[in-house]
mmCIF file of C-alpha atoms in Angstrom:
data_model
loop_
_atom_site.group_PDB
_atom_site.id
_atom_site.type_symbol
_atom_site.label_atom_id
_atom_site.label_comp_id
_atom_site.label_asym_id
_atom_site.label_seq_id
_atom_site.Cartn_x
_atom_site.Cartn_y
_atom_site.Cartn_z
ATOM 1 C CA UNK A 697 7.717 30.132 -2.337
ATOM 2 C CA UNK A 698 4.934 29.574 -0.244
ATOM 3 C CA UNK A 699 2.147 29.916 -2.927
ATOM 4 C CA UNK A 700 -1.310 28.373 -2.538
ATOM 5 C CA UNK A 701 -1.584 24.998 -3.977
ATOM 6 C CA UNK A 702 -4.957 26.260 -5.968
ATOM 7 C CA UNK A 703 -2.694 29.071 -7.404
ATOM 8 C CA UNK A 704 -2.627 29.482 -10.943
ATOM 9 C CA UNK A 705 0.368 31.131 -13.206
ATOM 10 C CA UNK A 706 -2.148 33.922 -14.424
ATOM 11 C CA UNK A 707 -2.719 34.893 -10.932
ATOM 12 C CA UNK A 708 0.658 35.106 -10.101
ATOM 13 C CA UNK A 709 1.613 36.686 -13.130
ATOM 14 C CA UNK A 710 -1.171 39.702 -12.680
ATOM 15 C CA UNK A 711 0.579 40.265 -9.075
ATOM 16 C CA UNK A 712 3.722 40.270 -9.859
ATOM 17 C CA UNK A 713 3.670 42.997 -13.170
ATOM 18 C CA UNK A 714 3.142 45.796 -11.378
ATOM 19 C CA UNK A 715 6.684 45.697 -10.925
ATOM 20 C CA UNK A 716 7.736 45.635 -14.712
ATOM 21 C CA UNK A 717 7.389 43.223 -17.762
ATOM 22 C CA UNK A 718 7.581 39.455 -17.525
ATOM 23 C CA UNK A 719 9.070 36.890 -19.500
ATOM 24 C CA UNK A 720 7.335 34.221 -18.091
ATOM 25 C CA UNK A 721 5.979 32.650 -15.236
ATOM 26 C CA UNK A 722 5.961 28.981 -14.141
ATOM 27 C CA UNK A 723 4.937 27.013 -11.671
ATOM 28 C CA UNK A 724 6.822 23.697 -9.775
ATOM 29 C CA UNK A 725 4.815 20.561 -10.078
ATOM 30 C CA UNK A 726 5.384 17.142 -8.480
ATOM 31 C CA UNK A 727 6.749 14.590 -11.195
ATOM 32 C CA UNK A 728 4.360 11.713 -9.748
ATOM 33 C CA UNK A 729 1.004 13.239 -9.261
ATOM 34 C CA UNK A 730 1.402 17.071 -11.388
ATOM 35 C CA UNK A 731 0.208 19.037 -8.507
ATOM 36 C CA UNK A 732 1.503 21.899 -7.991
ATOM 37 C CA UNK A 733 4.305 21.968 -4.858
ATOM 38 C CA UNK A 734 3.938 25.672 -3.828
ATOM 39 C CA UNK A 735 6.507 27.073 -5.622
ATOM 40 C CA UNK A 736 7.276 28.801 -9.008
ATOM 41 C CA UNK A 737 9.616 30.635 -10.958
ATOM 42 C CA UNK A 738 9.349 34.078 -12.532
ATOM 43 C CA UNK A 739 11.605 36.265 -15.070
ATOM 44 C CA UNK A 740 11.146 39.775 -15.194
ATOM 45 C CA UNK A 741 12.807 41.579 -18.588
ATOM 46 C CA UNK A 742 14.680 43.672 -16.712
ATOM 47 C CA UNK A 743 17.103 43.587 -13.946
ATOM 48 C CA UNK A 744 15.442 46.543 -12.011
ATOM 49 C CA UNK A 745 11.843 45.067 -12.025
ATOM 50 C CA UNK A 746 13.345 41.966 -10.403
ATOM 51 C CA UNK A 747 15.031 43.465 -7.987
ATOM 52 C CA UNK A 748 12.067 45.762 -6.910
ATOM 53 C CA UNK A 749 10.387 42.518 -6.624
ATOM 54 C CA UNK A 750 12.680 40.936 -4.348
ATOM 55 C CA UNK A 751 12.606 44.110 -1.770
ATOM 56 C CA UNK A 752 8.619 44.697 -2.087
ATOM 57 C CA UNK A 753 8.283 41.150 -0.291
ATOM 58 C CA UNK A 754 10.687 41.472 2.722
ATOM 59 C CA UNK A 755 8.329 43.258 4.660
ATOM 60 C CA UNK A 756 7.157 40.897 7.224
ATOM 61 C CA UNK A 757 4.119 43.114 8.841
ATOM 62 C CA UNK A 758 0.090 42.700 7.963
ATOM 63 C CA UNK A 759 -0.027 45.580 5.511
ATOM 64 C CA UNK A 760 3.858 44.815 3.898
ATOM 65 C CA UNK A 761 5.303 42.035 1.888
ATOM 66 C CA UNK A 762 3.542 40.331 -1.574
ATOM 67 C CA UNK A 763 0.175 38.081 -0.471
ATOM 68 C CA UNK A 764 -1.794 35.721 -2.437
ATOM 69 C CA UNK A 765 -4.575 33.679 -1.477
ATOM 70 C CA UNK A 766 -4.204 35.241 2.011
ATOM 71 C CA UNK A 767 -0.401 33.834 2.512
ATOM 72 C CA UNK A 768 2.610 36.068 1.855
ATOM 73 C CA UNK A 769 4.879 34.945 -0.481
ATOM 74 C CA UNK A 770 8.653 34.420 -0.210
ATOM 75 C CA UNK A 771 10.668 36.138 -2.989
ATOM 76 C CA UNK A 772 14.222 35.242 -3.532
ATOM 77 C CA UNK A 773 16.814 35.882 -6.801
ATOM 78 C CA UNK A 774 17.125 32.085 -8.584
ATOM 79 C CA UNK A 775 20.239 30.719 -8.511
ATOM 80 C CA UNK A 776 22.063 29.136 -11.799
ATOM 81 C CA UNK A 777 21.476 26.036 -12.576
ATOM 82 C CA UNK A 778 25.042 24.645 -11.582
ATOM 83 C CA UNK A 779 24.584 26.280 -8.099
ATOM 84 C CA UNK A 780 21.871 24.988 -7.093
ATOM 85 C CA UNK A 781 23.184 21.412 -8.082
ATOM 86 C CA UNK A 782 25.790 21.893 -5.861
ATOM 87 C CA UNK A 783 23.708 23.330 -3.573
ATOM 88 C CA UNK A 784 21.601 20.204 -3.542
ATOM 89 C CA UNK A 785 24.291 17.882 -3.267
ATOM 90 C CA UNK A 786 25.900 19.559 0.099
ATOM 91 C CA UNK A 787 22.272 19.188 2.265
ATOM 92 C CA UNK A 788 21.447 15.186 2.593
ATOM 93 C CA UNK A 789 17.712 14.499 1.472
ATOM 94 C CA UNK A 790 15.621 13.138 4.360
ATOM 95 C CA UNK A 791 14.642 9.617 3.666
ATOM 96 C CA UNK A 792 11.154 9.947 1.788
ATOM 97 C CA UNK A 793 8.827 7.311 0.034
ATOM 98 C CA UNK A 794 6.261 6.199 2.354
ATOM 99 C CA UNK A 795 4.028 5.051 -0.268
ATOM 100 C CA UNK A 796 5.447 2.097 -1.448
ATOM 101 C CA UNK A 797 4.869 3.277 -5.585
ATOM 102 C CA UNK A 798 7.338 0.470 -6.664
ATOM 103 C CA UNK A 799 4.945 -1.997 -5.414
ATOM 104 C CA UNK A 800 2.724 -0.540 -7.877
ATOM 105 C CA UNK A 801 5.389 -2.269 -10.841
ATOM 106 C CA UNK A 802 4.941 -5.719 -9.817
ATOM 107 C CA UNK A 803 2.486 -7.470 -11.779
ATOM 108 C CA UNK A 804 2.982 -5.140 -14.155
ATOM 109 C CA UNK A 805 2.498 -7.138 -18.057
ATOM 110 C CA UNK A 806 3.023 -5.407 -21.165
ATOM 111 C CA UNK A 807 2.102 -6.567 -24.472
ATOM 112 C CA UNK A 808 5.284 -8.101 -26.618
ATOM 113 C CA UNK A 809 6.876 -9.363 -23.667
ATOM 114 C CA UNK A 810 7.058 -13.346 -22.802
ATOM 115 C CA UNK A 811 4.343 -12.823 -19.738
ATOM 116 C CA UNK A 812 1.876 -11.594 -22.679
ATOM 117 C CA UNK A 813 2.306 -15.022 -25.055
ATOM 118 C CA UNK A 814 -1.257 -16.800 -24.794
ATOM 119 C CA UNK A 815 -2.863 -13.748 -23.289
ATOM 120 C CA UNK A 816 -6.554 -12.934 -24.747
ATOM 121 C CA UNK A 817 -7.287 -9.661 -26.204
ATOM 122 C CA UNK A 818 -9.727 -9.595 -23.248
ATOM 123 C CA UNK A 819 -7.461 -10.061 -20.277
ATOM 124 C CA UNK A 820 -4.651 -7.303 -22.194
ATOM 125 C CA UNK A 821 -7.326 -4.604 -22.308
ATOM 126 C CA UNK A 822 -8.231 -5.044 -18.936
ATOM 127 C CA UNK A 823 -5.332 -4.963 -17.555
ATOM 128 C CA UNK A 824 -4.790 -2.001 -19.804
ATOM 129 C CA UNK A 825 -7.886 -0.083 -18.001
ATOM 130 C CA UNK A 826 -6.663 -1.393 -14.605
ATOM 131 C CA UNK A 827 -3.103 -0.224 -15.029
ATOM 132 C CA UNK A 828 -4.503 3.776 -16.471
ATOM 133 C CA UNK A 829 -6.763 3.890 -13.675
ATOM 134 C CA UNK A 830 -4.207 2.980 -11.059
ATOM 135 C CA UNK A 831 -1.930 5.459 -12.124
ATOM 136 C CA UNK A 832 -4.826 8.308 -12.585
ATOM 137 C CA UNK A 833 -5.793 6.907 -8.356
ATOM 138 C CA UNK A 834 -1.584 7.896 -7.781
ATOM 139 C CA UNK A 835 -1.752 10.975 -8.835
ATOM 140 C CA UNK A 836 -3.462 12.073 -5.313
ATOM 141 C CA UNK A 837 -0.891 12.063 -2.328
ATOM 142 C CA UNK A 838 -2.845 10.524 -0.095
ATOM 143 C CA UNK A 839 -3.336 7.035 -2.176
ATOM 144 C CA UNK A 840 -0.690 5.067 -1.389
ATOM 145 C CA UNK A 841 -0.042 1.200 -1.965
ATOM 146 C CA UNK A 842 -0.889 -1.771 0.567
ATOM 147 C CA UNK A 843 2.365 -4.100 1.088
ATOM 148 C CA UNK A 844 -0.189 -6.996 2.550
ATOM 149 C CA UNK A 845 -3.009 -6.203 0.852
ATOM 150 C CA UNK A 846 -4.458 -7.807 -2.710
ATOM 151 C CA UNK A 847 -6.946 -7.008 -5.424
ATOM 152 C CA UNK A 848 -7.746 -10.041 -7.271
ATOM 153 C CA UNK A 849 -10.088 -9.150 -10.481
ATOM 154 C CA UNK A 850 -11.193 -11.513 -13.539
ATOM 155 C CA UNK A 851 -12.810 -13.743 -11.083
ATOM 156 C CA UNK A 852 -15.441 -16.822 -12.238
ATOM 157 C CA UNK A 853 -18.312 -15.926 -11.251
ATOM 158 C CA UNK A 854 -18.632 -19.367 -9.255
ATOM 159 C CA UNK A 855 -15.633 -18.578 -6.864
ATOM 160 C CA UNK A 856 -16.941 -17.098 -3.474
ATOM 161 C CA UNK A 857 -14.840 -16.170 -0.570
ATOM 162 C CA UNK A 858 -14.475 -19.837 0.958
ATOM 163 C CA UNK A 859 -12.929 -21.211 -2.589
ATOM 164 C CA UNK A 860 -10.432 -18.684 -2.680
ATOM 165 C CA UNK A 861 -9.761 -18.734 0.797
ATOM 166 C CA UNK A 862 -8.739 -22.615 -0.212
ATOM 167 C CA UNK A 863 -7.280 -21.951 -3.000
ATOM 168 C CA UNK A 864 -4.670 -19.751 -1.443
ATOM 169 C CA UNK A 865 -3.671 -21.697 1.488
ATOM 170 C CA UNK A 866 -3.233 -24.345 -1.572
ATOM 171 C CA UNK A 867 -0.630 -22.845 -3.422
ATOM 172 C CA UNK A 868 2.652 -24.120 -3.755
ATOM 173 C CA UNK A 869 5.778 -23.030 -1.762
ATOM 174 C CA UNK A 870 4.441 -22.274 1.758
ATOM 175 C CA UNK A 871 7.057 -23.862 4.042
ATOM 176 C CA UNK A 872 3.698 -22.805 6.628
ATOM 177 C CA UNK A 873 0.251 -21.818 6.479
ATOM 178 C CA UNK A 874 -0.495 -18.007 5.288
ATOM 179 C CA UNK A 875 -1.738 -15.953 7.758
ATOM 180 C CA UNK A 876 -4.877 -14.346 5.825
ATOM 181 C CA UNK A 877 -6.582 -11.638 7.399
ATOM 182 C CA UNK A 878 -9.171 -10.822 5.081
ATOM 183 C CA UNK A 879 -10.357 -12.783 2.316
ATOM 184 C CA UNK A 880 -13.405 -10.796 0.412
ATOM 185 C CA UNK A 881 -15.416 -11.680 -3.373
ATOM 186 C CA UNK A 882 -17.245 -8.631 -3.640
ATOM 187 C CA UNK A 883 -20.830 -9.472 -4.691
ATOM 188 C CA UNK A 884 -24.071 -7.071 -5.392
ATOM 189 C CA UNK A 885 -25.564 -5.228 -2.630
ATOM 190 C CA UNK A 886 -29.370 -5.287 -3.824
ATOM 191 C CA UNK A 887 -30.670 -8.409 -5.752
ATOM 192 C CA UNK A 888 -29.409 -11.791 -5.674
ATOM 193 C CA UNK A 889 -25.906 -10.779 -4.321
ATOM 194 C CA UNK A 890 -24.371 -12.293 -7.370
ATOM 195 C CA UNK A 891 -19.989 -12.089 -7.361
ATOM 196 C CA UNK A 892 -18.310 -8.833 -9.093
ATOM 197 C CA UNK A 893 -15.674 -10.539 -10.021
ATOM 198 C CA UNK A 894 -12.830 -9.300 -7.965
ATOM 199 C CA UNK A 895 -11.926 -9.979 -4.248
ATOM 200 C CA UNK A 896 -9.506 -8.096 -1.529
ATOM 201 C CA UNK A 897 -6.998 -10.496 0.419
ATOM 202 C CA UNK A 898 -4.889 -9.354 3.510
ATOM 203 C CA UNK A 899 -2.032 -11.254 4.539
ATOM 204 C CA UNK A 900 -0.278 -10.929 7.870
ATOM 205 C CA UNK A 901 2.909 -10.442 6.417
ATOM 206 C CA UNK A 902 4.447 -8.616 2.808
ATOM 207 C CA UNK A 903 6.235 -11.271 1.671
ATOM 208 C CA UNK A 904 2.938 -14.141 1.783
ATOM 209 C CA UNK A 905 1.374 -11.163 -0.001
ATOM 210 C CA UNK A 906 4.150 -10.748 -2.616
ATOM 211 C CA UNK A 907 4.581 -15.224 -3.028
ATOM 212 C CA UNK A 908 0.611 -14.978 -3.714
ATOM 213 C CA UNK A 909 1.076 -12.440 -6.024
ATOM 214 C CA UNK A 910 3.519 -13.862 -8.383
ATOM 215 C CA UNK A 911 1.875 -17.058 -8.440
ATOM 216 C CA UNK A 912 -1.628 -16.208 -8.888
ATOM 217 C CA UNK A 913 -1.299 -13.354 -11.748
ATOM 218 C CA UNK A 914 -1.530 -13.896 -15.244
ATOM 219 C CA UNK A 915 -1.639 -17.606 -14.259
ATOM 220 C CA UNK A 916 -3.431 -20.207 -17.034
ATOM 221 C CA UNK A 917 -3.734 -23.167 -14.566
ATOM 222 C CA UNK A 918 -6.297 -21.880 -12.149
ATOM 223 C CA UNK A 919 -9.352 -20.878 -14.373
ATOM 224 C CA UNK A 920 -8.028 -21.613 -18.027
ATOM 225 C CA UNK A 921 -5.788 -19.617 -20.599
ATOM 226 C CA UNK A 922 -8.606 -17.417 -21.665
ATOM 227 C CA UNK A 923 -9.600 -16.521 -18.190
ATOM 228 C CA UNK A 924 -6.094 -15.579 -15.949
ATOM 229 C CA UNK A 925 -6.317 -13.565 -13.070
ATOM 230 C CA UNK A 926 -5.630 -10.088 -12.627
ATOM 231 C CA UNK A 927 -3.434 -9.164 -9.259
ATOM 232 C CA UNK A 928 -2.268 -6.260 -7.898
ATOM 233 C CA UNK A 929 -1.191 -4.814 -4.728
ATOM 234 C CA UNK A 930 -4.344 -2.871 -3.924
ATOM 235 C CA UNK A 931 -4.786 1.274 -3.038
ATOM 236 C CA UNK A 932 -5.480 2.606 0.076
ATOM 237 C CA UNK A 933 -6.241 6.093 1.529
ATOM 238 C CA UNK A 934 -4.952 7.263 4.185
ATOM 239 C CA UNK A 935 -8.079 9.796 4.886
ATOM 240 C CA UNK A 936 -10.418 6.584 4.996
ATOM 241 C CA UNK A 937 -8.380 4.371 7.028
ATOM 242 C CA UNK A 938 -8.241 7.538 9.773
ATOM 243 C CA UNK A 939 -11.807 7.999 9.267
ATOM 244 C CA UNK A 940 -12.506 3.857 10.039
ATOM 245 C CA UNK A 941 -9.577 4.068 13.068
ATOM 246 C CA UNK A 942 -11.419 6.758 14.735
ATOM 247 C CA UNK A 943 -14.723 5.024 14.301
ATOM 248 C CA UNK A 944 -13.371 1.941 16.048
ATOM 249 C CA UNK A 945 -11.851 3.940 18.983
ATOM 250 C CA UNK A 946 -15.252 5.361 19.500
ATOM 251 C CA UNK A 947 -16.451 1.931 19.950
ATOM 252 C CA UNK A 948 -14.252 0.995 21.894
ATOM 253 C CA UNK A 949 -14.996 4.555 24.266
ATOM 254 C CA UNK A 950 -18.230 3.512 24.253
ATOM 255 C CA UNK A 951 -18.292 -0.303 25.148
ATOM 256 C CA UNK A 952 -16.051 0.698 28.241
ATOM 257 C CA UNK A 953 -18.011 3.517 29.241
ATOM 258 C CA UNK A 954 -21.495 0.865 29.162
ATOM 259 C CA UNK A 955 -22.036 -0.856 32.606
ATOM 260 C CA UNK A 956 -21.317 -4.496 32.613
ATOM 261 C CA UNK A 957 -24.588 -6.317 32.453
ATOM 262 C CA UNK A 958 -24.946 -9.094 35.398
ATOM 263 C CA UNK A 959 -24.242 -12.353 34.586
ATOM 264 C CA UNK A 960 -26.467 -15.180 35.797
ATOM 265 C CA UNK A 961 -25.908 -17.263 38.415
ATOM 266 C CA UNK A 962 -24.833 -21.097 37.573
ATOM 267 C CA UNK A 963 -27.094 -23.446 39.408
ATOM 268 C CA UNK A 964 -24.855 -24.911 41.698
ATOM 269 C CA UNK A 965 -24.608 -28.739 42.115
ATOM 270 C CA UNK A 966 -25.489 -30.846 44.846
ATOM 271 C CA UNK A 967 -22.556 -33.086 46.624
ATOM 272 C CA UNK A 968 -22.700 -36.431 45.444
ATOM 273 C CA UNK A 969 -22.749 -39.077 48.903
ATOM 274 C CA UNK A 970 -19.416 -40.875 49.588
ATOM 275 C CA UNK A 971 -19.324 -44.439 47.873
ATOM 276 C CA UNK A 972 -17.299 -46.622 44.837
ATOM 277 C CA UNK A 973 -16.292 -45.113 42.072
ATOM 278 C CA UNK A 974 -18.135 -45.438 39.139
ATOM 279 C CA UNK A 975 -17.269 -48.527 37.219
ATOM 280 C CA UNK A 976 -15.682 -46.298 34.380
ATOM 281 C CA UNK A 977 -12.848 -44.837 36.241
ATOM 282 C CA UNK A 978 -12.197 -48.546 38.076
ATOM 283 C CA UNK A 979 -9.006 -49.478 37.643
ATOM 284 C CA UNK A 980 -7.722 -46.381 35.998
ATOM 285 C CA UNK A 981 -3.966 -45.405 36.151
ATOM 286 C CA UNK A 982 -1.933 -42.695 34.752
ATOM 287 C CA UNK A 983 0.492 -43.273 31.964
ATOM 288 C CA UNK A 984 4.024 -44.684 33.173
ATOM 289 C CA UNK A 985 7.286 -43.371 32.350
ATOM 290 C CA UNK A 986 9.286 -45.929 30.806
ATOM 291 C CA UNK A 987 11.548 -48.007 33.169
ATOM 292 C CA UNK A 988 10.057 -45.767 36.018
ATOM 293 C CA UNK A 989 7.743 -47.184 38.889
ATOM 294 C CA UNK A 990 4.086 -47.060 39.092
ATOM 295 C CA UNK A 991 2.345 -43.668 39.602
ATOM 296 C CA UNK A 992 5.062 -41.433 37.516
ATOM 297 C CA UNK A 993 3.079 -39.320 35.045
ATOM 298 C CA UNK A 994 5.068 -38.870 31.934
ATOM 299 C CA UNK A 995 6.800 -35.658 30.670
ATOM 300 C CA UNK A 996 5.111 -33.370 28.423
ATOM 301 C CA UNK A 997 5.464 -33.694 24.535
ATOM 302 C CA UNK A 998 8.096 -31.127 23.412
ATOM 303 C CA UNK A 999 7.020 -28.261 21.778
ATOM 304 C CA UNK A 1000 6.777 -28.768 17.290
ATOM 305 C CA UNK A 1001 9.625 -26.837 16.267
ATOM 306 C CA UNK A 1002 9.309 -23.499 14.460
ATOM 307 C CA UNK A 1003 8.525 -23.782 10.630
ATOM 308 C CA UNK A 1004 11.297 -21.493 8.167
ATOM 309 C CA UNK A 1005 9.904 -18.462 6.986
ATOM 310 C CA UNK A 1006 8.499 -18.581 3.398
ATOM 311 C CA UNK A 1007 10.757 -19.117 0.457
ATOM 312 C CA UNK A 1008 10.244 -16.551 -2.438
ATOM 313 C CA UNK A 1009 8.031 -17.343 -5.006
ATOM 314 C CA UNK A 1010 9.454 -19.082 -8.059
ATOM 315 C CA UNK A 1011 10.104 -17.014 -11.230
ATOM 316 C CA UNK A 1012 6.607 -17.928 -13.747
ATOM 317 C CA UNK A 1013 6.933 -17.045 -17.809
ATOM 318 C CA UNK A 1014 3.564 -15.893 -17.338
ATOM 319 C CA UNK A 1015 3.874 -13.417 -13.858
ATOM 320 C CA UNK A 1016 4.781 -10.370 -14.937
ATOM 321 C CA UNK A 1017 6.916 -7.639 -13.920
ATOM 322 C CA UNK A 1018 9.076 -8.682 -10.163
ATOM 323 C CA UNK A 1019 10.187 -5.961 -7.923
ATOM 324 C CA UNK A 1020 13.710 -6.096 -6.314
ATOM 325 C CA UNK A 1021 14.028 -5.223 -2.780
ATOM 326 C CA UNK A 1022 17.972 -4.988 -3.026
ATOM 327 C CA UNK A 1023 17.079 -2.263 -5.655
ATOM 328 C CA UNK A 1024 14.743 -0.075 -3.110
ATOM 329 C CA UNK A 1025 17.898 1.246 -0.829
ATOM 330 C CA UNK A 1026 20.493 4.639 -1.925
ATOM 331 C CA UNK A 1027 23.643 5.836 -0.563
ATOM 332 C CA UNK A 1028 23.341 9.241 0.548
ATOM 333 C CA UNK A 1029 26.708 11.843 0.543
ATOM 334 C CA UNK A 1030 27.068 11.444 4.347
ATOM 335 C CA UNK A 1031 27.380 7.750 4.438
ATOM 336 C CA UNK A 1032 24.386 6.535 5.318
ATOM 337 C CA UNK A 1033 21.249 5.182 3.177
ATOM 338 C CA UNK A 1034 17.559 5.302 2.243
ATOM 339 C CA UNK A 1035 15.078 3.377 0.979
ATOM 340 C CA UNK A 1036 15.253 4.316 -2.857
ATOM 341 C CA UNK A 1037 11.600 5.985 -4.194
ATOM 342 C CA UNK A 1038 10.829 4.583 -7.380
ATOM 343 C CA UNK A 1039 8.259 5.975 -9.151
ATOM 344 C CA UNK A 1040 5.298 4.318 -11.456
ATOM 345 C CA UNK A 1041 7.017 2.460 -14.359
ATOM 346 C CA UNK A 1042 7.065 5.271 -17.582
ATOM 347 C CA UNK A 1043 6.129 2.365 -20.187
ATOM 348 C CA UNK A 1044 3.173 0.887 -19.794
ATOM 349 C CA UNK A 1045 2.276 0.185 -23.604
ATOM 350 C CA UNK A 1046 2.972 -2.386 -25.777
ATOM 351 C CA UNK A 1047 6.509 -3.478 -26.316
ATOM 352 C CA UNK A 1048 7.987 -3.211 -29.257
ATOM 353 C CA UNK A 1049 11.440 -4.998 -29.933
#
């Protein structure tokens, strides 16, 4: 334990034979994004070598103990394979998954399925390229998914920000009006500024995000059967949101830090001499309460009630893959449970039945 993360198994294995013949050596990696977790196994060919192993690395001083990369290892004998099951299943796992991968399902269309009918050739190798580069963008730990933000691709090029703005807030099923944060077509940054084709949307809440979703992807109606829309939850990293957090609370240090510039003095009105009122207000009385007397000012309108939350998108032939969110929880030995980590979908190919 406690290898580098740049480590390799040649390195490790030219340490470790000065202590006798090796099998083999392997190291641990992560079964989402294949880097390596720090950790690795090792068989020596003889009982003796491994034990020599075990005692070189107890030393804890400067000069004593195995070190690679400048950190010193940890050396312990492996356990079988049924121990350390059982092992496993006595210590509770701490609740993990803060990426939200499963998000990274939804949407998801495969060829042979019944979303795919009436797709172009077009559209399915698109999405094709969208879904390899999304998982290739996983494989770092700090890209995780957005549950209220979109990426809309296989835009016309005539849709700008306004339209889609529009067309959003006109979609069927909102018992109220979306909260959108951020609506954004992406267009060239030298020339005429002409659309890329794909847009970012950021709702105020995940479930507008996930209603959206499911009824703007892979749907014919919009821009026609040979031009559907491509959605996705979109990617964000956590080491460019910091960067853009600490940016903003440096302008913020900085706009409280500048003196407040003087503001200039209204001109200040002259008192208008005693006389009539002006013929306008003549005659003027506030509204009555009914069967009250004259001069009662009536009550205030009551507040418009609360609107229910948004219903759940209805199931479409045509949207794709729909995530679960009574599948995303675990029961855990103690008792108590987690939100279930599900990783990126294994089949992404065509379907074959």
């Amino acid at each position: 334990r406690n290898l580098p993360f740049e480590a390799e198994e040649e390195e490790l294995g030219g340490l470790l034979q000065r202590f006798g013949r090796l099998r083999y050596v392997c190291l641990v990696l992560h079964p989402e994004s294949q880097h390596p977790k720090g950790c690795a196994f090792a068989q020596f060919q003889t009982r003796e070598a491994a034990q020599k192993c075990v005692q070189a690395a107890q030393g804890e001083g400067e000069d004593e103990g195995l070190r690679l990369g400048g950190r010193q290892l940890r050396v312990d004998p492996a356990l079988p394979r049924q121990a350390a099951q059982q092992l496993g299943t006595r210590r509770p796992r701490k609740p993990t998954g803060t990426r939200n991968l499963y998000l990274a399902r939804e949407g998801l269309i495969r060829a042979g399925t019944k979303a795919a009918q009436g797709v172009s050739e077009a559209d399915m190798a698109k999405r094709a390229r969208f879904e390899e580069l999304k998982h290739q963008k996983l494989r770092d730990p700090n890209i995780f998914v957005s549950p209220t933000r979109l990426c809309i691709h296989n835009l016309p090029k005539a849709v700008d920000s306004t339209r889609l703005r529009s067309l959003l807030r006109s979609l069927p099923g909102w018992a109220r009006a979306p909260h959108i944060k951020e609506c954004r077509v992406m267009r060239e940054l030298r020339g005429q500024g002409r659309s890329l084709g794909y847009a970012f949307v950021e709702f105020g809440e995940h479930e507008q995000a996930l209603g959206a979703l499911r009824s703007l992807n892979n749907n014919p109606r919009l821009f026609g059967p040979q031009k559907r829309p491509i959605v996705e939850f979109s990617l964000e990293d956590r080491r460019k949101l910091k960067l853009k957090e600490q940016r903003a609370q440096r302008s913020l240090v900085r706009v409280s830090q500048s003196p407040p510039s003087p503001l200039p003095k209204a001109p200040q009105k002259e008192p208008e001499p005693p006389g009539p009122p002006p013929k306008n207000q003549r005659g003027r009385k506030k509204p009555l309460v009914k069967g009250g007397g004259e001069g009662q000012e009536a009550p205030p309108a009551p507040p418009n009630p609360p609107a229910p939350p948004n219903p759940p998108a209805a199931a479409q032939p045509w949207s794709g893959f729909r995530t679960e969110p009574w599948e995303e929880r675990v029961e855990l030995p103690d008792g108590t449970s987690r939100k279930k980590v599900l990783v990126l979908p294994s089949h992404r190919g065509p379907k074959i039945r």
